[in-house]
PDB file of C-alpha atoms in Angstrom:
ATOM      1  CA  MET K  11     -79.776 -68.677 -34.382  1.00 78.00           C
ATOM      2  CA  ALA K  12     -76.614 -70.497 -35.423  1.00 85.00           C
ATOM      3  CA  ALA K  13     -73.441 -68.732 -34.329  1.00 92.00           C
ATOM      4  CA  PRO K  14     -71.604 -67.222 -37.321  1.00 96.00           C
ATOM      5  CA  GLY K  15     -68.257 -68.617 -38.388  1.00 97.00           C
ATOM      6  CA  TRP K  16     -66.437 -65.344 -37.748  1.00 98.00           C
ATOM      7  CA  LEU K  17     -67.156 -65.657 -34.033  1.00 98.00           C
ATOM      8  CA  THR K  18     -64.433 -68.269 -33.518  1.00 97.00           C
ATOM      9  CA  ALA K  19     -62.366 -67.822 -36.679  1.00 98.00           C
ATOM     10  CA  ARG K  20     -59.455 -66.050 -34.986  1.00 98.00           C
ATOM     11  CA  PRO K  21     -58.041 -65.767 -31.446  1.00 98.00           C
ATOM     12  CA  ILE K  22     -59.768 -63.142 -29.332  1.00 98.00           C
ATOM     13  CA  ALA K  23     -57.652 -60.561 -27.514  1.00 98.00           C
ATOM     14  CA  HIS K  24     -58.910 -60.196 -23.934  1.00 98.00           C
ATOM     15  CA  ARG K  25     -59.802 -56.517 -23.419  1.00 98.00           C
ATOM     16  CA  GLY K  26     -57.826 -55.824 -26.572  1.00 98.00           C
ATOM     17  CA  LEU K  27     -54.148 -56.602 -27.121  1.00 98.00           C
ATOM     18  CA  HIS K  28     -53.113 -54.713 -24.009  1.00 98.00           C
ATOM     19  CA  ASN K  29     -49.641 -54.384 -22.562  1.00 97.00           C
ATOM     20  CA  ARG K  30     -49.557 -52.109 -19.557  1.00 94.00           C
ATOM     21  CA  ALA K  31     -45.760 -52.074 -19.423  1.00 93.00           C
ATOM     22  CA  ALA K  32     -45.744 -50.731 -22.976  1.00 95.00           C
ATOM     23  CA  GLY K  33     -48.311 -48.052 -22.167  1.00 96.00           C
ATOM     24  CA  ILE K  34     -51.261 -49.888 -23.737  1.00 98.00           C
ATOM     25  CA  PRO K  35     -53.894 -50.447 -21.031  1.00 98.00           C
ATOM     26  CA  GLU K  36     -56.832 -52.839 -21.283  1.00 98.00           C
ATOM     27  CA  ASN K  37     -60.113 -51.825 -22.926  1.00 98.00           C
ATOM     28  CA  THR K  38     -58.630 -48.762 -24.601  1.00 98.00           C
ATOM     29  CA  ILE K  39     -58.438 -47.498 -28.154  1.00 98.00           C
ATOM     30  CA  ALA K  40     -54.727 -48.345 -28.202  1.00 98.00           C
ATOM     31  CA  ALA K  41     -55.410 -51.940 -27.133  1.00 98.00           C
ATOM     32  CA  ALA K  42     -58.023 -52.309 -29.845  1.00 98.00           C
ATOM     33  CA  GLU K  43     -55.720 -50.883 -32.491  1.00 98.00           C
ATOM     34  CA  ALA K  44     -52.976 -53.292 -31.415  1.00 98.00           C
ATOM     35  CA  ALA K  45     -55.377 -56.238 -31.711  1.00 98.00           C
ATOM     36  CA  ILE K  46     -56.446 -55.170 -35.183  1.00 98.00           C
ATOM     37  CA  ALA K  47     -52.821 -54.769 -36.261  1.00 98.00           C
ATOM     38  CA  GLY K  48     -52.111 -58.287 -34.964  1.00 98.00           C
ATOM     39  CA  GLY K  49     -55.033 -59.841 -36.820  1.00 98.00           C
ATOM     40  CA  TYR K  50     -57.023 -60.736 -33.696  1.00 98.00           C
ATOM     41  CA  ALA K  51     -60.654 -60.362 -32.730  1.00 98.00           C
ATOM     42  CA  ILE K  52     -61.387 -58.181 -29.694  1.00 98.00           C
ATOM     43  CA  GLU K  53     -63.242 -58.817 -26.461  1.00 98.00           C
ATOM     44  CA  CYS K  54     -64.233 -55.786 -24.399  1.00 98.00           C
ATOM     45  CA  ASP K  55     -66.347 -55.013 -21.341  1.00 98.00           C
ATOM     46  CA  VAL K  56     -68.954 -52.318 -20.799  1.00 98.00           C
ATOM     47  CA  GLN K  57     -70.053 -50.646 -17.591  1.00 98.00           C
ATOM     48  CA  PRO K  58     -72.722 -47.932 -17.258  1.00 98.00           C
ATOM     49  CA  SER K  59     -72.020 -44.283 -16.595  1.00 98.00           C
ATOM     50  CA  LEU K  60     -74.243 -42.205 -14.313  1.00 98.00           C
ATOM     51  CA  ASP K  61     -76.044 -40.744 -17.312  1.00 98.00           C
ATOM     52  CA  GLY K  62     -76.631 -44.092 -18.990  1.00 98.00           C
ATOM     53  CA  GLU K  63     -73.821 -44.370 -21.511  1.00 98.00           C
ATOM     54  CA  ALA K  64     -72.037 -47.675 -22.102  1.00 98.00           C
ATOM     55  CA  MET K  65     -68.385 -47.180 -21.183  1.00 98.00           C
ATOM     56  CA  VAL K  66     -65.667 -49.589 -22.334  1.00 98.00           C
ATOM     57  CA  PHE K  67     -64.331 -50.450 -18.890  1.00 98.00           C
ATOM     58  CA  HIS K  68     -64.175 -53.651 -16.853  1.00 98.00           C
ATOM     59  CA  ASP K  69     -64.454 -52.697 -13.199  1.00 98.00           C
ATOM     60  CA  GLU K  70     -67.391 -51.472 -11.123  1.00 97.00           C
ATOM     61  CA  GLY K  71     -64.910 -49.150  -9.431  1.00 98.00           C
ATOM     62  CA  LEU K  72     -62.371 -46.749 -10.905  1.00 98.00           C
ATOM     63  CA  GLY K  73     -59.604 -47.361  -8.363  1.00 98.00           C
ATOM     64  CA  ARG K  74     -57.570 -50.087 -10.078  1.00 98.00           C
ATOM     65  CA  LEU K  75     -56.981 -48.199 -13.315  1.00 98.00           C
ATOM     66  CA  THR K  76     -57.504 -44.484 -12.619  1.00 98.00           C
ATOM     67  CA  THR K  77     -56.696 -41.888  -9.972  1.00 96.00           C
ATOM     68  CA  SER K  78     -60.347 -41.836  -8.866  1.00 96.00           C
ATOM     69  CA  SER K  79     -61.681 -44.197  -6.207  1.00 96.00           C
ATOM     70  CA  GLU K  80     -65.364 -43.753  -7.013  1.00 97.00           C
ATOM     71  CA  PRO K  81     -67.776 -46.311  -8.492  1.00 98.00           C
ATOM     72  CA  THR K  82     -67.715 -46.188 -12.281  1.00 98.00           C
ATOM     73  CA  ALA K  83     -71.460 -45.592 -12.389  1.00 98.00           C
ATOM     74  CA  SER K  84     -71.144 -42.508 -10.170  1.00 98.00           C
ATOM     75  CA  ARG K  85     -69.650 -40.363 -12.939  1.00 98.00           C
ATOM     76  CA  ASN K  86     -71.171 -39.045 -16.166  1.00 98.00           C
ATOM     77  CA  ALA K  87     -69.766 -40.241 -19.476  1.00 98.00           C
ATOM     78  CA  ALA K  88     -68.099 -36.910 -20.196  1.00 98.00           C
ATOM     79  CA  ASP K  89     -66.234 -37.080 -16.891  1.00 98.00           C
ATOM     80  CA  LEU K  90     -65.243 -40.721 -17.320  1.00 98.00           C
ATOM     81  CA  SER K  91     -63.922 -40.004 -20.812  1.00 98.00           C
ATOM     82  CA  LYS K  92     -61.447 -37.517 -19.335  1.00 97.00           C
ATOM     83  CA  LEU K  93     -59.881 -40.018 -16.927  1.00 98.00           C
ATOM     84  CA  ALA K  94     -56.421 -41.322 -17.810  1.00 97.00           C
ATOM     85  CA  VAL K  95     -56.201 -45.119 -17.772  1.00 98.00           C
ATOM     86  CA  ALA K  96     -53.242 -46.628 -15.887  1.00 97.00           C
ATOM     87  CA  GLY K  97     -51.324 -43.361 -15.982  1.00 96.00           C
ATOM     88  CA  THR K  98     -51.159 -43.232 -19.783  1.00 97.00           C
ATOM     89  CA  GLN K  99     -52.589 -40.837 -22.356  1.00 96.00           C
ATOM     90  CA  GLN K 100     -55.371 -43.323 -23.038  1.00 98.00           C
ATOM     91  CA  ARG K 101     -58.858 -42.428 -21.790  1.00 98.00           C
ATOM     92  CA  ILE K 102     -61.944 -44.508 -21.015  1.00 98.00           C
ATOM     93  CA  PRO K 103     -63.833 -44.761 -24.333  1.00 98.00           C
ATOM     94  CA  THR K 104     -67.575 -44.803 -24.786  1.00 98.00           C
ATOM     95  CA  LEU K 105     -68.956 -47.773 -26.704  1.00 98.00           C
ATOM     96  CA  PRO K 106     -69.979 -45.547 -29.662  1.00 98.00           C
ATOM     97  CA  GLU K 107     -66.418 -44.201 -29.824  1.00 98.00           C
ATOM     98  CA  PHE K 108     -64.965 -47.704 -29.596  1.00 98.00           C
ATOM     99  CA  LEU K 109     -67.176 -49.027 -32.391  1.00 98.00           C
ATOM    100  CA  GLY K 110     -66.422 -46.013 -34.544  1.00 98.00           C
ATOM    101  CA  MET K 111     -62.707 -46.696 -34.258  1.00 98.00           C
ATOM    102  CA  ILE K 112     -62.978 -50.432 -34.977  1.00 98.00           C
ATOM    103  CA  ALA K 113     -65.315 -49.770 -37.912  1.00 98.00           C
ATOM    104  CA  GLY K 114     -65.814 -53.423 -38.791  1.00 98.00           C
ATOM    105  CA  ARG K 115     -62.118 -54.186 -39.201  1.00 98.00           C
ATOM    106  CA  THR K 116     -62.254 -57.176 -36.844  1.00 98.00           C
ATOM    107  CA  PRO K 117     -64.919 -59.061 -34.888  1.00 98.00           C
ATOM    108  CA  LEU K 118     -65.869 -57.545 -31.545  1.00 98.00           C
ATOM    109  CA  ILE K 119     -67.361 -59.466 -28.614  1.00 98.00           C
ATOM    110  CA  ILE K 120     -68.883 -57.173 -25.996  1.00 98.00           C
ATOM    111  CA  GLU K 121     -69.387 -58.403 -22.445  1.00 98.00           C
ATOM    112  CA  VAL K 122     -72.261 -56.599 -20.761  1.00 98.00           C
ATOM    113  CA  LYS K 123     -71.233 -56.415 -17.106  1.00 98.00           C
ATOM    114  CA  THR K 124     -73.837 -57.139 -14.458  1.00 96.00           C
ATOM    115  CA  GLN K 125     -74.537 -56.773 -10.766  1.00 93.00           C
ATOM    116  CA  PHE K 126     -77.299 -59.397 -11.061  1.00 95.00           C
ATOM    117  CA  ASP K 127     -79.815 -56.716 -10.066  1.00 93.00           C
ATOM    118  CA  GLU K 128     -82.147 -56.932 -13.098  1.00 91.00           C
ATOM    119  CA  ASP K 129     -81.388 -53.348 -14.129  1.00 94.00           C
ATOM    120  CA  PRO K 130     -82.073 -53.264 -17.902  1.00 96.00           C
ATOM    121  CA  ARG K 131     -80.595 -49.872 -18.726  1.00 97.00           C
ATOM    122  CA  LEU K 132     -77.102 -50.931 -19.785  1.00 98.00           C
ATOM    123  CA  SER K 133     -78.463 -53.724 -21.985  1.00 98.00           C
ATOM    124  CA  ARG K 134     -80.837 -51.293 -23.666  1.00 98.00           C
ATOM    125  CA  ARG K 135     -78.089 -48.772 -24.306  1.00 98.00           C
ATOM    126  CA  VAL K 136     -75.754 -51.404 -25.761  1.00 98.00           C
ATOM    127  CA  ALA K 137     -78.535 -52.590 -28.060  1.00 98.00           C
ATOM    128  CA  GLU K 138     -79.191 -49.011 -29.182  1.00 98.00           C
ATOM    129  CA  VAL K 139     -75.534 -48.401 -29.965  1.00 98.00           C
ATOM    130  CA  ILE K 140     -74.912 -51.575 -31.951  1.00 98.00           C
ATOM    131  CA  ALA K 141     -78.155 -51.214 -33.913  1.00 97.00           C
ATOM    132  CA  GLY K 142     -76.368 -48.903 -36.315  1.00 88.00           C
ATOM    133  CA  TYR K 143     -73.151 -50.905 -36.481  1.00 97.00           C
ATOM    134  CA  THR K 144     -72.443 -52.912 -39.624  1.00 94.00           C
ATOM    135  CA  GLY K 145     -69.316 -54.789 -38.488  1.00 97.00           C
ATOM    136  CA  PRO K 146     -69.222 -58.277 -36.949  1.00 98.00           C
ATOM    137  CA  VAL K 147     -70.315 -57.946 -33.321  1.00 98.00           C
ATOM    138  CA  ALA K 148     -71.554 -60.322 -30.623  1.00 98.00           C
ATOM    139  CA  LEU K 149     -72.796 -59.832 -27.069  1.00 98.00           C
ATOM    140  CA  LYS K 150     -72.277 -61.890 -23.931  1.00 98.00           C
ATOM    141  CA  SER K 151     -72.863 -61.723 -20.192  1.00 98.00           C
ATOM    142  CA  PHE K 152     -72.552 -63.753 -17.008  1.00 98.00           C
ATOM    143  CA  ASP K 153     -76.197 -62.910 -16.341  1.00 98.00           C
ATOM    144  CA  PRO K 154     -78.668 -65.187 -18.164  1.00 98.00           C
ATOM    145  CA  ARG K 155     -81.409 -62.582 -17.771  1.00 97.00           C
ATOM    146  CA  ILE K 156     -79.319 -60.131 -19.749  1.00 98.00           C
ATOM    147  CA  VAL K 157     -78.624 -62.744 -22.421  1.00 98.00           C
ATOM    148  CA  ALA K 158     -82.369 -63.451 -22.665  1.00 98.00           C
ATOM    149  CA  ALA K 159     -83.259 -59.747 -22.812  1.00 98.00           C
ATOM    150  CA  LEU K 160     -80.718 -59.095 -25.555  1.00 98.00           C
ATOM    151  CA  GLY K 161     -82.522 -61.655 -27.671  1.00 97.00           C
ATOM    152  CA  GLU K 162     -85.350 -59.129 -27.913  1.00 97.00           C
ATOM    153  CA  LEU K 163     -83.364 -55.901 -27.690  1.00 98.00           C
ATOM    154  CA  ALA K 164     -80.739 -56.849 -30.298  1.00 98.00           C
ATOM    155  CA  LYS K 165     -82.455 -59.325 -32.578  1.00 96.00           C
ATOM    156  CA  GLY K 166     -80.146 -61.099 -34.973  1.00 96.00           C
ATOM    157  CA  VAL K 167     -77.005 -60.345 -32.955  1.00 98.00           C
ATOM    158  CA  PRO K 168     -75.182 -63.455 -31.641  1.00 98.00           C
ATOM    159  CA  ARG K 169     -75.492 -63.785 -27.852  1.00 98.00           C
ATOM    160  CA  GLY K 170     -73.420 -65.844 -25.451  1.00 98.00           C
ATOM    161  CA  ILE K 171     -73.430 -66.859 -21.815  1.00 98.00           C
ATOM    162  CA  VAL K 172     -70.218 -66.514 -19.813  1.00 98.00           C
ATOM    163  CA  ALA K 173     -69.923 -69.283 -17.232  1.00 98.00           C
ATOM    164  CA  GLU K 174     -67.710 -71.234 -14.895  1.00 98.00           C
ATOM    165  CA  LYS K 175     -67.923 -74.288 -12.660  1.00 97.00           C
ATOM    166  CA  SER K 176     -68.152 -72.459  -9.326  1.00 95.00           C
ATOM    167  CA  GLN K 177     -69.411 -69.066  -8.204  1.00 94.00           C
ATOM    168  CA  GLU K 178     -67.122 -68.016  -5.367  1.00 90.00           C
ATOM    169  CA  ASP K 179     -66.183 -64.635  -6.795  1.00 91.00           C
ATOM    170  CA  PRO K 180     -67.619 -61.638  -4.852  1.00 91.00           C
ATOM    171  CA  SER K 181     -69.515 -60.592  -7.992  1.00 91.00           C
ATOM    172  CA  TYR K 182     -71.982 -63.407  -7.277  1.00 94.00           C
ATOM    173  CA  ALA K 183     -72.712 -62.159  -3.748  1.00 92.00           C
ATOM    174  CA  ARG K 184     -76.296 -61.130  -4.531  1.00 92.00           C
ATOM    175  CA  LEU K 185     -77.249 -64.622  -5.693  1.00 96.00           C
ATOM    176  CA  THR K 186     -78.710 -67.425  -3.634  1.00 96.00           C
ATOM    177  CA  ARG K 187     -77.100 -70.840  -3.483  1.00 95.00           C
ATOM    178  CA  THR K 188     -79.821 -72.152  -5.795  1.00 96.00           C
ATOM    179  CA  GLN K 189     -79.168 -69.401  -8.329  1.00 96.00           C
ATOM    180  CA  ARG K 190     -75.433 -70.126  -8.272  1.00 96.00           C
ATOM    181  CA  PHE K 191     -76.104 -73.815  -8.844  1.00 97.00           C
ATOM    182  CA  GLY K 192     -78.264 -72.876 -11.812  1.00 97.00           C
ATOM    183  CA  LEU K 193     -75.472 -70.793 -13.330  1.00 97.00           C
ATOM    184  CA  ALA K 194     -72.867 -73.518 -12.851  1.00 97.00           C
ATOM    185  CA  ASN K 195     -75.089 -76.099 -14.522  1.00 97.00           C
ATOM    186  CA  MET K 196     -76.670 -73.845 -17.166  1.00 97.00           C
ATOM    187  CA  LEU K 197     -80.193 -74.567 -15.928  1.00 97.00           C
ATOM    188  CA  HIS K 198     -81.334 -71.341 -17.567  1.00 97.00           C
ATOM    189  CA  LEU K 199     -80.799 -72.496 -21.159  1.00 97.00           C
ATOM    190  CA  HIS K 200     -84.524 -72.717 -21.906  1.00 96.00           C
ATOM    191  CA  GLN K 201     -84.791 -69.012 -21.044  1.00 97.00           C
ATOM    192  CA  SER K 202     -81.452 -67.496 -22.034  1.00 98.00           C
ATOM    193  CA  ARG K 203     -81.135 -69.487 -25.275  1.00 97.00           C
ATOM    194  CA  PRO K 204     -77.537 -68.424 -26.017  1.00 98.00           C
ATOM    195  CA  ASP K 205     -75.903 -68.902 -29.392  1.00 98.00           C
ATOM    196  CA  PHE K 206     -72.486 -69.630 -27.884  1.00 98.00           C
ATOM    197  CA  VAL K 207     -70.806 -70.377 -24.560  1.00 98.00           C
ATOM    198  CA  SER K 208     -67.820 -68.624 -23.006  1.00 98.00           C
ATOM    199  CA  TRP K 209     -66.381 -71.004 -20.376  1.00 98.00           C
ATOM    200  CA  ARG K 210     -63.506 -70.562 -17.917  1.00 98.00           C
ATOM    201  CA  VAL K 211     -60.438 -72.383 -19.218  1.00 98.00           C
ATOM    202  CA  ASP K 212     -59.412 -73.811 -15.851  1.00 98.00           C
ATOM    203  CA  ASP K 213     -62.829 -75.499 -15.649  1.00 98.00           C
ATOM    204  CA  LEU K 214     -62.244 -77.453 -18.859  1.00 98.00           C
ATOM    205  CA  PRO K 215     -62.943 -80.174 -19.691  1.00 98.00           C
ATOM    206  CA  GLY K 216     -66.429 -80.233 -18.218  1.00 97.00           C
ATOM    207  CA  GLY K 217     -69.743 -81.931 -18.794  1.00 97.00           C
ATOM    208  CA  VAL K 218     -71.767 -78.747 -19.272  1.00 97.00           C
ATOM    209  CA  PRO K 219     -69.617 -77.138 -21.996  1.00 97.00           C
ATOM    210  CA  TYR K 220     -69.155 -80.536 -23.634  1.00 97.00           C
ATOM    211  CA  LEU K 221     -72.905 -81.062 -23.932  1.00 97.00           C
ATOM    212  CA  CYS K 222     -73.469 -77.514 -25.138  1.00 96.00           C
ATOM    213  CA  ARG K 223     -70.816 -77.973 -27.796  1.00 96.00           C
ATOM    214  CA  GLN K 224     -71.657 -81.498 -28.942  1.00 95.00           C
ATOM    215  CA  LEU K 225     -75.431 -81.688 -28.523  1.00 94.00           C
ATOM    216  CA  GLY K 226     -76.435 -78.034 -28.482  1.00 94.00           C
ATOM    217  CA  ARG K 227     -74.150 -77.167 -31.416  1.00 95.00           C
ATOM    218  CA  MET K 228     -73.034 -74.058 -29.535  1.00 97.00           C
ATOM    219  CA  PRO K 229     -69.412 -73.060 -30.117  1.00 98.00           C
ATOM    220  CA  VAL K 230     -67.360 -72.743 -26.948  1.00 98.00           C
ATOM    221  CA  MET K 231     -64.846 -69.953 -26.494  1.00 98.00           C
ATOM    222  CA  THR K 232     -62.731 -70.130 -23.356  1.00 98.00           C
ATOM    223  CA  TRP K 233     -61.242 -67.488 -21.054  1.00 98.00           C
ATOM    224  CA  THR K 234     -58.718 -66.319 -20.098  1.00 98.00           C
ATOM    225  CA  VAL K 235     -55.839 -68.226 -21.699  1.00 98.00           C
ATOM    226  CA  ARG K 236     -52.458 -67.093 -20.413  1.00 98.00           C
ATOM    227  CA  THR K 237     -50.193 -70.172 -20.253  1.00 98.00           C
ATOM    228  CA  ASP K 238     -49.054 -72.961 -22.569  1.00 98.00           C
ATOM    229  CA  ASP K 239     -51.040 -75.522 -20.570  1.00 98.00           C
ATOM    230  CA  GLN K 240     -54.190 -73.423 -20.818  1.00 98.00           C
ATOM    231  CA  ARG K 241     -53.621 -73.044 -24.538  1.00 98.00           C
ATOM    232  CA  LYS K 242     -53.435 -76.829 -24.922  1.00 98.00           C
ATOM    233  CA  THR K 243     -56.652 -77.193 -22.919  1.00 98.00           C
ATOM    234  CA  ALA K 244     -58.359 -74.620 -25.101  1.00 98.00           C
ATOM    235  CA  ALA K 245     -57.258 -76.383 -28.284  1.00 98.00           C
ATOM    236  CA  ALA K 246     -58.602 -79.704 -27.022  1.00 98.00           C
ATOM    237  CA  HIS K 247     -61.920 -78.613 -25.536  1.00 98.00           C
ATOM    238  CA  ALA K 248     -62.989 -75.301 -27.087  1.00 98.00           C
ATOM    239  CA  ASP K 249     -63.503 -73.715 -30.477  1.00 98.00           C
ATOM    240  CA  GLN K 250     -61.524 -70.558 -29.751  1.00 98.00           C
ATOM    241  CA  MET K 251     -59.686 -68.827 -26.926  1.00 98.00           C
ATOM    242  CA  VAL K 252     -59.832 -65.435 -25.308  1.00 98.00           C
ATOM    243  CA  PHE K 253     -56.160 -64.774 -24.549  1.00 98.00           C
ATOM    244  CA  GLU K 254     -53.824 -62.253 -22.966  1.00 98.00           C
ATOM    245  CA  GLY K 255     -50.155 -61.854 -22.162  1.00 97.00           C
ATOM    246  CA  PHE K 256     -48.813 -63.413 -25.365  1.00 97.00           C
ATOM    247  CA  ARG K 257     -49.384 -63.445 -29.101  1.00 97.00           C
ATOM    248  CA  PRO K 258     -50.834 -66.683 -30.580  1.00 96.00           C
TER     249      PRO K 258
END
């Protein structure tokens, strides 16, 4: 399907318009409200709880942002929802709660986090939750198998692949060298069939996103834009930016 115009119509606040120093942590209700007030779209992440709920949270572990050191997936949703984020009054929201608060007021792009282990449960839960949502929403993932599966699980919802030039991050540890090469060069396109591309800003310009944009007619959003130089790169080589640390 062709990506809708709203997908790249406005700058996208990375994990919401967060400002930890001001008591507004990432991926929280407060960060989403701040993004809406600023007129921005929102990007958020989801991780699974032990009981299968989609939690709006970036990390596989709770240690960076909460007083717990456990894996995120080791706690039930009710327990996770009680945890304070970054020492504030904000709590980890469930995806249904997050969607209910946004209520279609701005576009939302949800990144389905992955361990590249072919576990379908989080994708299925995300698809279930957004099935009843009437606001503008899109899905994306680093995992092309998730992007492909969402084509069936969430028909009609725009889907994107998140990608970068190299795969040195520990999150790719489960993948073979051949699989990493395939991700870097988008050799999965015939299977994943994304509607848009989300490409790392420091890897722009690049042949793969250029071909996707010019020949594949897939809009390119770029992440994560934090500096003036990155903003100039985004303007020259992408259709929209995922930003943080400033207000466009």
